[in-house]
mmCIF file of C-alpha atoms in Angstrom:
data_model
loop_
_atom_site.group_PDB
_atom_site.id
_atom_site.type_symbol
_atom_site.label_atom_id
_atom_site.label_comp_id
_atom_site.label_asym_id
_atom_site.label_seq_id
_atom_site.Cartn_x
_atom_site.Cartn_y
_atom_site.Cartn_z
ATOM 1 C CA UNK A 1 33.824 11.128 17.515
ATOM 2 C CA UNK A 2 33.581 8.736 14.375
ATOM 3 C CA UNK A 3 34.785 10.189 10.898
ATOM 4 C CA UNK A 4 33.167 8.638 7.810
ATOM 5 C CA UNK A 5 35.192 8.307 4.625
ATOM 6 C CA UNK A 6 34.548 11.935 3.521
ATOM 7 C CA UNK A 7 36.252 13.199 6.478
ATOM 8 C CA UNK A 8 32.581 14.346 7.832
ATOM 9 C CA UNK A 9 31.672 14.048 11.510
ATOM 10 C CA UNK A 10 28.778 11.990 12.066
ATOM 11 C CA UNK A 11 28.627 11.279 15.444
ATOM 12 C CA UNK A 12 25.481 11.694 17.434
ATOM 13 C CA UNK A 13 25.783 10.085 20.679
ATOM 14 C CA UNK A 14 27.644 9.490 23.912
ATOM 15 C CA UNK A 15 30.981 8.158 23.910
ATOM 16 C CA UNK A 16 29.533 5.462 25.966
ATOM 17 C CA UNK A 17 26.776 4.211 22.990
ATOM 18 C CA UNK A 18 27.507 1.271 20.205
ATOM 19 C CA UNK A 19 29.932 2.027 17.892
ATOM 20 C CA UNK A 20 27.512 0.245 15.427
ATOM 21 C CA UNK A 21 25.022 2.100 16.313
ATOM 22 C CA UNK A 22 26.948 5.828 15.454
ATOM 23 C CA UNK A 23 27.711 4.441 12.635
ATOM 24 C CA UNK A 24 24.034 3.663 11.044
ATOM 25 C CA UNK A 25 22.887 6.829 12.296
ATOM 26 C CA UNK A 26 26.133 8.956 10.305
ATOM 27 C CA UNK A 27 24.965 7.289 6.554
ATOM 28 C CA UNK A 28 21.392 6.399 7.350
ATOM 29 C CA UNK A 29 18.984 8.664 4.466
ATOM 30 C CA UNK A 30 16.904 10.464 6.842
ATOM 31 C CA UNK A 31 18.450 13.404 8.418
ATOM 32 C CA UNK A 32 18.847 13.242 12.044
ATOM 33 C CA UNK A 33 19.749 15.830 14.562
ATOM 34 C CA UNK A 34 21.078 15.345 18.181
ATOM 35 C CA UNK A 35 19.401 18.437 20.345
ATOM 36 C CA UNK A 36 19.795 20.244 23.841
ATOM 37 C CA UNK A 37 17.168 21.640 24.795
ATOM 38 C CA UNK A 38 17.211 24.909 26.254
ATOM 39 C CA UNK A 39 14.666 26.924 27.614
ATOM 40 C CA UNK A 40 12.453 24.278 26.007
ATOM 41 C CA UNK A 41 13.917 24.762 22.858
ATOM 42 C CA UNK A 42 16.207 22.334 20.701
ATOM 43 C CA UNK A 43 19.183 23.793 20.159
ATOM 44 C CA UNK A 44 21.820 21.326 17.499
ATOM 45 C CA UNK A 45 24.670 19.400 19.178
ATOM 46 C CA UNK A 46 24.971 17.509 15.831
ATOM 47 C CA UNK A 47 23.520 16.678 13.018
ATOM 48 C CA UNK A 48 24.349 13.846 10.301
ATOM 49 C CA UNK A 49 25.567 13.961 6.644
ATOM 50 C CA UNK A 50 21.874 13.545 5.488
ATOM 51 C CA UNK A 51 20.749 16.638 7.020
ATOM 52 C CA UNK A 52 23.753 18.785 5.644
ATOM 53 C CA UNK A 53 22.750 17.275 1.944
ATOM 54 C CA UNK A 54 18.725 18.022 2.301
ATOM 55 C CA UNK A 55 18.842 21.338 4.395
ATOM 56 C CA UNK A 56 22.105 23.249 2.942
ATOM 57 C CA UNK A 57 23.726 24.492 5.948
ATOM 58 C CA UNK A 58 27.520 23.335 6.356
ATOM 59 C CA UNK A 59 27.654 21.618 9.918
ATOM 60 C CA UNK A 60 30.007 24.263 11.232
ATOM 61 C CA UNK A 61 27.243 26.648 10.210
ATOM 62 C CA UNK A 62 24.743 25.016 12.582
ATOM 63 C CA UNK A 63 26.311 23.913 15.736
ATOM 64 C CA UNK A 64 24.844 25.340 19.016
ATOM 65 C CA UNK A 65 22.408 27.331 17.358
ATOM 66 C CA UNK A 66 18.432 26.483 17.370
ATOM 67 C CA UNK A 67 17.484 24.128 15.034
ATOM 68 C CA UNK A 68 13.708 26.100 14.701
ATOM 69 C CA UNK A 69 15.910 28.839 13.237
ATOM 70 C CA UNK A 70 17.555 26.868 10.228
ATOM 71 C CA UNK A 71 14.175 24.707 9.027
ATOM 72 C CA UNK A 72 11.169 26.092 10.208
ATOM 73 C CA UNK A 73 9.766 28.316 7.812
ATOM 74 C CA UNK A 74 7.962 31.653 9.941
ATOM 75 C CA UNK A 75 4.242 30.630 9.761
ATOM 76 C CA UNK A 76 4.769 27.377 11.513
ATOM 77 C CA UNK A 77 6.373 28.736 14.228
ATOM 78 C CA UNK A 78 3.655 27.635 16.667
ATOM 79 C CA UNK A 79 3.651 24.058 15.528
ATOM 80 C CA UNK A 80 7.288 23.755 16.053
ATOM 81 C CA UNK A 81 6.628 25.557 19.348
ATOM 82 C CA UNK A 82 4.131 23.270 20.565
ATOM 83 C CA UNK A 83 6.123 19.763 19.319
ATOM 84 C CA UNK A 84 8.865 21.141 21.199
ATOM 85 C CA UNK A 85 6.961 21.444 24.364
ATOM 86 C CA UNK A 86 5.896 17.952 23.624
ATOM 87 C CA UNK A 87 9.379 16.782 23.917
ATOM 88 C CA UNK A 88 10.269 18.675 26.699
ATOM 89 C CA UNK A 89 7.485 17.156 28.555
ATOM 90 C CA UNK A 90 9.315 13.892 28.011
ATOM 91 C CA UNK A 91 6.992 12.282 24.977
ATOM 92 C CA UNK A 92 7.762 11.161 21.507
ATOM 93 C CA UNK A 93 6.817 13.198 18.585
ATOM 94 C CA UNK A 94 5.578 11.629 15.446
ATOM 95 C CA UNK A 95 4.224 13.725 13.156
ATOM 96 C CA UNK A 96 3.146 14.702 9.533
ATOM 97 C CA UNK A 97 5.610 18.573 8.752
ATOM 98 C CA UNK A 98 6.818 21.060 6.415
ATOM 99 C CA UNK A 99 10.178 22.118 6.327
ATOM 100 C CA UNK A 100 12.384 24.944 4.423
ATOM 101 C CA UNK A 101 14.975 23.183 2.514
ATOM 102 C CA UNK A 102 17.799 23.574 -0.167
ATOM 103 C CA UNK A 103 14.484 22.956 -2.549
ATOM 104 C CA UNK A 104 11.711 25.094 -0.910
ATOM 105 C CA UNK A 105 9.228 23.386 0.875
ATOM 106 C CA UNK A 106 8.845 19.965 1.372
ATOM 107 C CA UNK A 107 6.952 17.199 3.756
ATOM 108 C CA UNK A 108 8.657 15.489 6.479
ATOM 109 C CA UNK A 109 7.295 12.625 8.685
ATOM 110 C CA UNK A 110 9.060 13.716 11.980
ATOM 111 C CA UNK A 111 10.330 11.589 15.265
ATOM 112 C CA UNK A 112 11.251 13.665 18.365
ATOM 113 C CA UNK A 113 12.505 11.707 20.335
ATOM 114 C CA UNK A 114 13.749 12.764 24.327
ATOM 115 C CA UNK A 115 16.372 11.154 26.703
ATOM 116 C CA UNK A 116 17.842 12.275 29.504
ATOM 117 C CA UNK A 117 21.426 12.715 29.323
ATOM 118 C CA UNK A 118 23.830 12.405 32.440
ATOM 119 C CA UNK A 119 23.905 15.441 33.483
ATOM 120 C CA UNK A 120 20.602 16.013 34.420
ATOM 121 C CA UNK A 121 18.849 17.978 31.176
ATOM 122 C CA UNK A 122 17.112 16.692 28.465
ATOM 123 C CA UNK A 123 18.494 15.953 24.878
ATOM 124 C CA UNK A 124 16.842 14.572 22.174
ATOM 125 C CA UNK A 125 16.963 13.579 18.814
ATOM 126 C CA UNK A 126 14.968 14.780 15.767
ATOM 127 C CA UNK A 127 14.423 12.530 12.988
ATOM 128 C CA UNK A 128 13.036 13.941 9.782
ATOM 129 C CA UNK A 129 12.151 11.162 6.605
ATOM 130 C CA UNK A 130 10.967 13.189 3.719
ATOM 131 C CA UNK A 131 7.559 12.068 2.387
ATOM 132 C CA UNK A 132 7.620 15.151 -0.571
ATOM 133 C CA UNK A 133 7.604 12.545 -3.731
ATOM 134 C CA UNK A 134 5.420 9.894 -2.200
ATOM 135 C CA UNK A 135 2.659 12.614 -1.219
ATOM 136 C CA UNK A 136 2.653 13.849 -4.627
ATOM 137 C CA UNK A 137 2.302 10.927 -6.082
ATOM 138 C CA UNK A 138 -0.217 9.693 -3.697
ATOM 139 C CA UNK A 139 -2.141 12.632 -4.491
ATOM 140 C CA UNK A 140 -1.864 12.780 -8.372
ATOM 141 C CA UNK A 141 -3.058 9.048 -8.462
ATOM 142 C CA UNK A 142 -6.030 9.943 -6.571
ATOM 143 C CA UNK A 143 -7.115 12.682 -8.676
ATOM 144 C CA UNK A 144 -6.379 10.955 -12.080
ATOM 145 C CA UNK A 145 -8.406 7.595 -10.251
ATOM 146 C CA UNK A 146 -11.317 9.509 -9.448
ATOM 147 C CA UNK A 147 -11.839 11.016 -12.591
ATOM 148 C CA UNK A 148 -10.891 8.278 -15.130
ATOM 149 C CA UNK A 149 -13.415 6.064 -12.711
ATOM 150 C CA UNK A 150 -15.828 8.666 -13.226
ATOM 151 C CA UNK A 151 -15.624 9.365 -17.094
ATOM 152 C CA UNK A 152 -15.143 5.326 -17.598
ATOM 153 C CA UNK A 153 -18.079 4.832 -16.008
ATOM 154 C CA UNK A 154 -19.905 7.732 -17.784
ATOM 155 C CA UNK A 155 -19.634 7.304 -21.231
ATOM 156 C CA UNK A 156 -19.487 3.419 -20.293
ATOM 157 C CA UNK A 157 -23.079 3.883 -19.758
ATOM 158 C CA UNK A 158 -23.928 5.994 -22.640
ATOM 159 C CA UNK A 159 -22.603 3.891 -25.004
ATOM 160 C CA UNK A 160 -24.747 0.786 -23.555
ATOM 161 C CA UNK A 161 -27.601 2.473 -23.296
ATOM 162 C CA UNK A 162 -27.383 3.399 -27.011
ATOM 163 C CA UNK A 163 -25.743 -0.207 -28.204
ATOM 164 C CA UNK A 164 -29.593 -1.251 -26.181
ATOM 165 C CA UNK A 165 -31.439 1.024 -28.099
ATOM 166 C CA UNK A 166 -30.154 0.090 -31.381
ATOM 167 C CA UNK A 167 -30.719 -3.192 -30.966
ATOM 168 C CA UNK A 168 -34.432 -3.086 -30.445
ATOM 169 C CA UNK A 169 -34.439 -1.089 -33.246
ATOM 170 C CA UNK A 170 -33.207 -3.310 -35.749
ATOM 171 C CA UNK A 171 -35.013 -6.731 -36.885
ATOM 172 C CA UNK A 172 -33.981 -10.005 -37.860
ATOM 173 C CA UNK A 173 -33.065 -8.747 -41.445
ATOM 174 C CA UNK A 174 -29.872 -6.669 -40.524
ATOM 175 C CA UNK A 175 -27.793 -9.667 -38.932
ATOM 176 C CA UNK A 176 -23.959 -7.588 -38.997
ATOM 177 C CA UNK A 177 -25.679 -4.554 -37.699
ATOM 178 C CA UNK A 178 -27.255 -7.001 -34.765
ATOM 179 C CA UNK A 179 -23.638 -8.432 -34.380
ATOM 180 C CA UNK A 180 -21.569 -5.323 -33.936
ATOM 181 C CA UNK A 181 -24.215 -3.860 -31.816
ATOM 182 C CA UNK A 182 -24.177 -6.868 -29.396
ATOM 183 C CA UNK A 183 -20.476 -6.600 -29.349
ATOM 184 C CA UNK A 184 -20.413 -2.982 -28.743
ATOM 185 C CA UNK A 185 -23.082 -3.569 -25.713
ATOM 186 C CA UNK A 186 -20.636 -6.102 -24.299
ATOM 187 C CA UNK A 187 -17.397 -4.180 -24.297
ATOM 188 C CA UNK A 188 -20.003 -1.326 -22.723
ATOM 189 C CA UNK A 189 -20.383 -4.152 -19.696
ATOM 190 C CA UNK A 190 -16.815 -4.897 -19.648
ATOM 191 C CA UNK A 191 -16.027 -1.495 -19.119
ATOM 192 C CA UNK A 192 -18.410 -0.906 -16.521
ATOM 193 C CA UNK A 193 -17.217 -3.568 -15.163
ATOM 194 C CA UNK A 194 -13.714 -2.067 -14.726
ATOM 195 C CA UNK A 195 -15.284 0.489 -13.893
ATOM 196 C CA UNK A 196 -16.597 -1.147 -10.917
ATOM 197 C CA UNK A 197 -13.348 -3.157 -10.016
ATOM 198 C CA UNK A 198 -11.200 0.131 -9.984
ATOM 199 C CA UNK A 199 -13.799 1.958 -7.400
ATOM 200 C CA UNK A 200 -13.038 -1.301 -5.121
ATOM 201 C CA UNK A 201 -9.673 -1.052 -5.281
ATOM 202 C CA UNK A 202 -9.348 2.426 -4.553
ATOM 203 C CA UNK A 203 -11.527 1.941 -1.224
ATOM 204 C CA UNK A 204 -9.353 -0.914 -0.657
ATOM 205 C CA UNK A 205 -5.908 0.866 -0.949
ATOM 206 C CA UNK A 206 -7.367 4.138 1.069
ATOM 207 C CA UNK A 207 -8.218 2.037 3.516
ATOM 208 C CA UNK A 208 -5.603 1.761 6.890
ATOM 209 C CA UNK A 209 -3.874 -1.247 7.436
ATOM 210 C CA UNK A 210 -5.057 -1.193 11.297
ATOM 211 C CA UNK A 211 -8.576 -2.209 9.427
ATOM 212 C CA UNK A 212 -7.073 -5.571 9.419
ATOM 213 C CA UNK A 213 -8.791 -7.614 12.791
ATOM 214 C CA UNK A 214 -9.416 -10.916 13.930
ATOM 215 C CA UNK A 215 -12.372 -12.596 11.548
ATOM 216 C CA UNK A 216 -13.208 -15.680 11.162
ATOM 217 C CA UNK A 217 -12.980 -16.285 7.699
ATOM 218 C CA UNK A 218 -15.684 -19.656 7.158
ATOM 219 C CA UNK A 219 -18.681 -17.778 7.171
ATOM 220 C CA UNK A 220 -16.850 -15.361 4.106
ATOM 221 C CA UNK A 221 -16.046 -18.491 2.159
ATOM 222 C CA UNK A 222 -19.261 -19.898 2.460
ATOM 223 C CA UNK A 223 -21.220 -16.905 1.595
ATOM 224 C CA UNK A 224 -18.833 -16.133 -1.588
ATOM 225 C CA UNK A 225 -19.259 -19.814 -2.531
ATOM 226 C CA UNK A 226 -23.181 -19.778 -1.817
ATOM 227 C CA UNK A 227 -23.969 -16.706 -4.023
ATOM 228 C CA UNK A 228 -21.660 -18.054 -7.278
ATOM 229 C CA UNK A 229 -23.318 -21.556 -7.104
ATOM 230 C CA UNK A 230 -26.405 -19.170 -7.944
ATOM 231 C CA UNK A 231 -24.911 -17.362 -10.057
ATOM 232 C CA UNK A 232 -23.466 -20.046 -12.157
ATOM 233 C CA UNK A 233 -25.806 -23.255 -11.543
ATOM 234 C CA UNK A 234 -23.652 -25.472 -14.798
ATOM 235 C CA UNK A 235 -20.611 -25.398 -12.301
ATOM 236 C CA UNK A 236 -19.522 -27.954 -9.367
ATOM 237 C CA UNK A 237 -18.500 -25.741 -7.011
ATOM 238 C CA UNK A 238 -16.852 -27.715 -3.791
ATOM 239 C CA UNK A 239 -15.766 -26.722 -0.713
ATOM 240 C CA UNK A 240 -13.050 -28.970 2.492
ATOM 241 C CA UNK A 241 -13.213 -26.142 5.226
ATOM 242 C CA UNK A 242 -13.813 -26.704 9.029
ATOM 243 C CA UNK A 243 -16.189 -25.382 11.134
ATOM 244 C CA UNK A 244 -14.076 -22.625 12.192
ATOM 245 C CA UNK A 245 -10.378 -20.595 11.178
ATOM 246 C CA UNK A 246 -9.845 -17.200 12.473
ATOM 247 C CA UNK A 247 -7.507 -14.957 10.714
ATOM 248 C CA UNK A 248 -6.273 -11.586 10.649
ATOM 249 C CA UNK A 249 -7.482 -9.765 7.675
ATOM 250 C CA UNK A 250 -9.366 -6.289 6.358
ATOM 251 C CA UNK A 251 -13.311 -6.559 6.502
ATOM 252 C CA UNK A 252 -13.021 -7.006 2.150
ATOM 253 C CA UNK A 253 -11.973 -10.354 2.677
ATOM 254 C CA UNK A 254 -14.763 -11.878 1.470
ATOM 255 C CA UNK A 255 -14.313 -9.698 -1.704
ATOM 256 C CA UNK A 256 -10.856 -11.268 -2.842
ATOM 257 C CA UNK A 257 -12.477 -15.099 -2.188
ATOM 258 C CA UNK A 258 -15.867 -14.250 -4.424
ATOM 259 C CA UNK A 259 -13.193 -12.599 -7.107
ATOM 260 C CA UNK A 260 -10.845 -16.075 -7.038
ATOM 261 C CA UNK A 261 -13.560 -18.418 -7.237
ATOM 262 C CA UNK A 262 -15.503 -15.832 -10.311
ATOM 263 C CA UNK A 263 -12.344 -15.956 -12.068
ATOM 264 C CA UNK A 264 -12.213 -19.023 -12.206
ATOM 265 C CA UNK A 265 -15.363 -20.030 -13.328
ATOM 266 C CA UNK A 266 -15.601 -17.184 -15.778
ATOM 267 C CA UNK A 267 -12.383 -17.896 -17.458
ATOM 268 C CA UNK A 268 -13.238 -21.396 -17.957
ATOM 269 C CA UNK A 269 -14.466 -22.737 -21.277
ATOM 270 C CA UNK A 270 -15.996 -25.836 -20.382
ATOM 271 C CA UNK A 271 -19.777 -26.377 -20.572
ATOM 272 C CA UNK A 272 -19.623 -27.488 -16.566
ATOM 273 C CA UNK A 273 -16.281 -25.896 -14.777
ATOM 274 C CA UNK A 274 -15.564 -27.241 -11.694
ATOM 275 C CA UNK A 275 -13.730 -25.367 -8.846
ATOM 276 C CA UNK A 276 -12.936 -26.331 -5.442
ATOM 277 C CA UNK A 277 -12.235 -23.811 -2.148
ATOM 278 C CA UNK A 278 -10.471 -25.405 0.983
ATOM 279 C CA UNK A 279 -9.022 -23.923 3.901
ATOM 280 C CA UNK A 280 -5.858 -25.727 5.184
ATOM 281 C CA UNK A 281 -3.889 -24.703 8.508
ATOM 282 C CA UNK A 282 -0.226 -24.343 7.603
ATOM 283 C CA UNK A 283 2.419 -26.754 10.162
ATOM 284 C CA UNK A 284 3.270 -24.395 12.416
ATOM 285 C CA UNK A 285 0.081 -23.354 13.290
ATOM 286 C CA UNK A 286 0.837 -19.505 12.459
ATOM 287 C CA UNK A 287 -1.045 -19.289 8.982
ATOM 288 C CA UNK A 288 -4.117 -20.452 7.428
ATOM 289 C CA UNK A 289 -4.645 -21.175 3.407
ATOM 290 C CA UNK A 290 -7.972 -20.373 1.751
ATOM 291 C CA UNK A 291 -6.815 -22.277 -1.286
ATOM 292 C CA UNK A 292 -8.986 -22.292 -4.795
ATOM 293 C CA UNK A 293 -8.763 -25.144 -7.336
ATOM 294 C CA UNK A 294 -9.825 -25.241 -10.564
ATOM 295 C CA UNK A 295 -10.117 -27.013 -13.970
ATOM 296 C CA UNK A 296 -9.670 -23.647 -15.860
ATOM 297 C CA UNK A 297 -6.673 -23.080 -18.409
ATOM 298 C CA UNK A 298 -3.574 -21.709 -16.725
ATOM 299 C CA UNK A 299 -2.997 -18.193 -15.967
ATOM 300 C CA UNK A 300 -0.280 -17.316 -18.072
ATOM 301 C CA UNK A 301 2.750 -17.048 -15.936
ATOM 302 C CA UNK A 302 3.214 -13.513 -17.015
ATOM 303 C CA UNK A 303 0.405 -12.309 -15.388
ATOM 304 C CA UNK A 304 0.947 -14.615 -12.306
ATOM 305 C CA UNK A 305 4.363 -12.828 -12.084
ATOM 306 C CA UNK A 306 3.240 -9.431 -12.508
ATOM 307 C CA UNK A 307 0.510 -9.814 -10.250
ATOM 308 C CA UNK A 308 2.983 -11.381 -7.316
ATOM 309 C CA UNK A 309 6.008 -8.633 -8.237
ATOM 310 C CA UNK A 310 7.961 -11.420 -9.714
ATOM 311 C CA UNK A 311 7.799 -9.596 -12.857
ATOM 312 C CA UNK A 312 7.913 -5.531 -13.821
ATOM 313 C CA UNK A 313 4.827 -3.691 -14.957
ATOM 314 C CA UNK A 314 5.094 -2.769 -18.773
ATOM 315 C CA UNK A 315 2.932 -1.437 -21.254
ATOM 316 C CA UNK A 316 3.091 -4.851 -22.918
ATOM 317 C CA UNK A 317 2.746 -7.116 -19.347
ATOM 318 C CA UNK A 318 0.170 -5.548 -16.744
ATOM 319 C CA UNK A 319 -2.102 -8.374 -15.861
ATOM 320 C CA UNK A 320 -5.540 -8.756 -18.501
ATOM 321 C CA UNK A 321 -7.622 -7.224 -15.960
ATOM 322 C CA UNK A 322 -8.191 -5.483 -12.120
ATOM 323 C CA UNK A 323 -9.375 -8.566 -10.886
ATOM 324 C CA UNK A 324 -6.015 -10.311 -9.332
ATOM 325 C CA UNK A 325 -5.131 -6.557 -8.754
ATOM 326 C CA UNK A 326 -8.105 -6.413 -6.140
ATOM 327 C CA UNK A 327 -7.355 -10.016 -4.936
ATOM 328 C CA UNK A 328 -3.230 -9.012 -4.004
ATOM 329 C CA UNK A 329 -4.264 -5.647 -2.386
ATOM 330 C CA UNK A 330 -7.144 -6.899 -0.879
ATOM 331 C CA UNK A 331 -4.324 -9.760 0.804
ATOM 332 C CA UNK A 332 -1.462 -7.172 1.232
ATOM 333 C CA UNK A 333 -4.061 -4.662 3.588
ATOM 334 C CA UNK A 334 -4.663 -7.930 5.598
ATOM 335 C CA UNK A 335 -0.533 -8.740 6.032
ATOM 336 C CA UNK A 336 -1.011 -12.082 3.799
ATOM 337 C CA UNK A 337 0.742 -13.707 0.760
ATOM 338 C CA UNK A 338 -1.136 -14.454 -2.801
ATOM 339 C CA UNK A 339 0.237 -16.871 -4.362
ATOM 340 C CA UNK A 340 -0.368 -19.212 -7.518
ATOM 341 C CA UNK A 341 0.881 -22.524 -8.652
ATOM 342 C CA UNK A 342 -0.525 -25.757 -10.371
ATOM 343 C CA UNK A 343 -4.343 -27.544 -9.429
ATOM 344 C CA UNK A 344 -4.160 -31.229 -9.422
ATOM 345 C CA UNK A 345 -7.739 -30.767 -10.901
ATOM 346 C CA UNK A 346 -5.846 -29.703 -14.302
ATOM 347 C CA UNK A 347 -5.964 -25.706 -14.087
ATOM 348 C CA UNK A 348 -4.353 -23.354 -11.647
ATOM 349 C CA UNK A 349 -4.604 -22.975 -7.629
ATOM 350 C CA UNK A 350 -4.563 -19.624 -5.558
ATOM 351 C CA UNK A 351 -3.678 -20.017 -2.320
ATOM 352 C CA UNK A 352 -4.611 -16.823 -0.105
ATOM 353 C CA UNK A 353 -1.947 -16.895 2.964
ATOM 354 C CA UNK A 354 -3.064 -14.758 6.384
ATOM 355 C CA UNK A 355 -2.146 -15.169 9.891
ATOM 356 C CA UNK A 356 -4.037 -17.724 12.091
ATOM 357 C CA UNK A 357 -5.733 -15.395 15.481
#
C-alpha cells in the first residue's frame, strides 16, 4: 500500500503493478475508483485522494460499499445500471454523466474500465474527469455568439441600408454630409463583414476534429488563388505548387488559404500588391507548407503573437480583426501549425503546416 505525504492511502492496484504507476494514479486530478463487482455491481476497493476532495465522503466512509450508492443521484439509477452491465460484460465505458457531489450536481466524462483480477472475478476501475466549468462555458459562448452574430448582423444592415438611402438623397452641394454618409456605409460593410467572419468561425469550432481527412490540398489553392486574381485584377498573384500534395485537414481548408492570400492583398497599400502561394514538402517527408508571400507591411508582431498564443489576449491586444482568428482555428481542427515570419518579397509570410497523407 503506498502512503502519500498526507498520510492518505492511495493505492489502487495489485501489489504486483508499477510502483510508478500507483503513484500517478494517488495525485492524478480526476478521481478514480478501484471496483469489485458484485452481482454486477461495483462495489469500492479504493478510491484516490481526488475522489475524497470532489465527492465528500472520508475513504473509511466508503470502503466495500457500492459506489452507485455514494454518487449517483436516484433518477439516474438506470443509466448507472446499464454502464455497469456494460462493464460487466467486459467493455470500456466512456461516457458523458452527472454526478452528486460536495457541490450538487455536476458533469463527468466517465471511463469504466474492466480487468480481470487473479482470482477469477472482475474488477474495474472508474475514472471520472469533471467537465462542469468547460460545459458551461461552452454553452454560455454559444448563446452570447449566436445572438451578438445575429443583432451585429441586424442592425449592421439597417444602418447600410439607411447610410444608401441618404446618399441618393443628397446632391453634389452637401459634400460633409456625402462624406460621413459614405463612411458610415463602410463601417456598415465592415461590420457585416464581421459579421460574416464570426458565423464561419463558429461552424468551424462546432465542427469535430474527426472532420479532418485526407485532401489533396492543390485543387484548394488553386481555386482560392483563381477567384482573388478576379477579384483583385491590379495584383500579381503567383503560385510554385506541384501537381499534387495530400494532407490531412477539415473540408474549410480552402477557407483559411482564400483568407491568407485576401489579407494580404487587402492590407496592402500599393497600387499593384504582389503575393505569392507555394507549397513546399518539409525534410522528413511528414508535413507539407502552403506558404503565402507578400509585399504587404508587416503584421505587427503583437497580433502575430496573439494570434499564435505567444502572447495573452487583452482588451488592449486581441488581433485587429477575425480574420487570422478563422485562419488558426481553421489549422488547429486540421492538427496543423500557423505560423508567421519575414517574406523575402519585403512583407510578411504565413506558412500553414499539416500532415503529409
Amino acid at each position: 500500500m503506498h502512503i502519500n505525504e498526507h498520510g492518505a492511502e492511495t493505492e489502487l492496484f495489485p501489489v504486483d503493478e508499477p510502483e510508478g504507476l500507483r503513484h500517478l494514479v494517488g495525485h492524478i486530478q480526476d478521481a478514480v475508483v478501484a471496483f469489485e463487482l458484485v452481482d454486477d455491481e461495483p462495489v469500492i476497493r479504493s478510491v484516490n485522494e481526488s475522489f475524497v476532495e470532489l465527492f465528500g465522503y472520508e475513504r473509511s466512509d466508503v470502503i466495500d460499499t457500492p459506489l452507485n450508492d455514494h454518487i449517483v443521484p436516484e433518477w439516474l439509477a438506470d443509466e448507472a445500471d446499464t454502464l455497469d452491465s456494460r462493464t460487466a460484460s467486459g467493455a470500456i465505458n466512456y461516457r458523458r454523466v452527472q454526478r452528486r457531489t460536495t457541490d450538487g450536481l455536476r458533469e463527468f466524462l466517465y471511463r469504466g474500465i474492466p480487468y480481470p483480477s487473479e482470482s477469477s472475478r472482475l474488477d474495474g476501475f472508474a475514472v471520472y474527469t469533471d467537465l462542469t466549468e468547460i460545459n458551461r462555458k461552452e454553452r454560455q459562448l454559444q448563446v452570447v455568439t449566436r445572438v451578438l452574430r445575429h443583432n451585429l448582423r441586424t442592425e449592421a444592415n439597417t444602418i447600410e441600408g439607411n447610410a444608401a438611402q441618404l446618399l441618393e438623397s443628397l446632391d453634389g452641394e452637401h459634400e460633409d454630409a456625402v462624406r460621413t454618409a459614405t463612411v458610415i456605409e463602410g463601417r456598415a460593410e465592415r461590420l457585416l463583414g464581421l459579421a460574416g467572419d464570426a458565423a464561419q468561425i463558429d461552424d468551424v469550432l462546432q465542427s469535430p476534429r474527426s472532420d479532418a481527412a485526407p485532401l489533396d490540398c492543390v485543387p484548394l489553392v488553386r481555386a482560392a488563388v483563381e477567384g482573388l486574381r478576379n477579384a483583385h485584377p491590379e495584383a500579381t498573384v503567383d503560385t510554385d505548387i506541384p501537381d499534387s500534395m495530400t494532407v490531412s485537414a477539415i473540408p474549410r481548408l480552402q477557407l483559411a488559404i482564400e483568407n491568407v492570400v485576401e489579407n494580404a492583398l487587402e492590407h496592402n497599400p500599393a497600387d499593384e500588391p504582389t503575393v505569392r502561394v507555394r507549397i513546399e514538402p518539409s525534410e522528413s517527408g511528414r508535413w507539407a507548407d502552403i506558404i503565402v508571400d507578400d509585399d504587404a507591411p508587416p503584421i505587427p508582431p503583437m497580433e502575430r503573437n496573439v494570434v499564435t498564443g505567444d502572447a495573452d489576449v487583452t482588451p488592449k491586444h486581441h488581433g485587429s480583426g477575425l480574420g487570422l482568428w478563422l485562419v488558426k482555428w481553421i489549422v488547429d481542427r486540421s492538427g496543423g501549425e500557423l505560423a508567421f515570419e519575414d517574406s523575402d518579397l519585403g512583407g510578411n509570410s504565413v506558412r500553414i503546416r499539416l500532415q503529409q497523407e
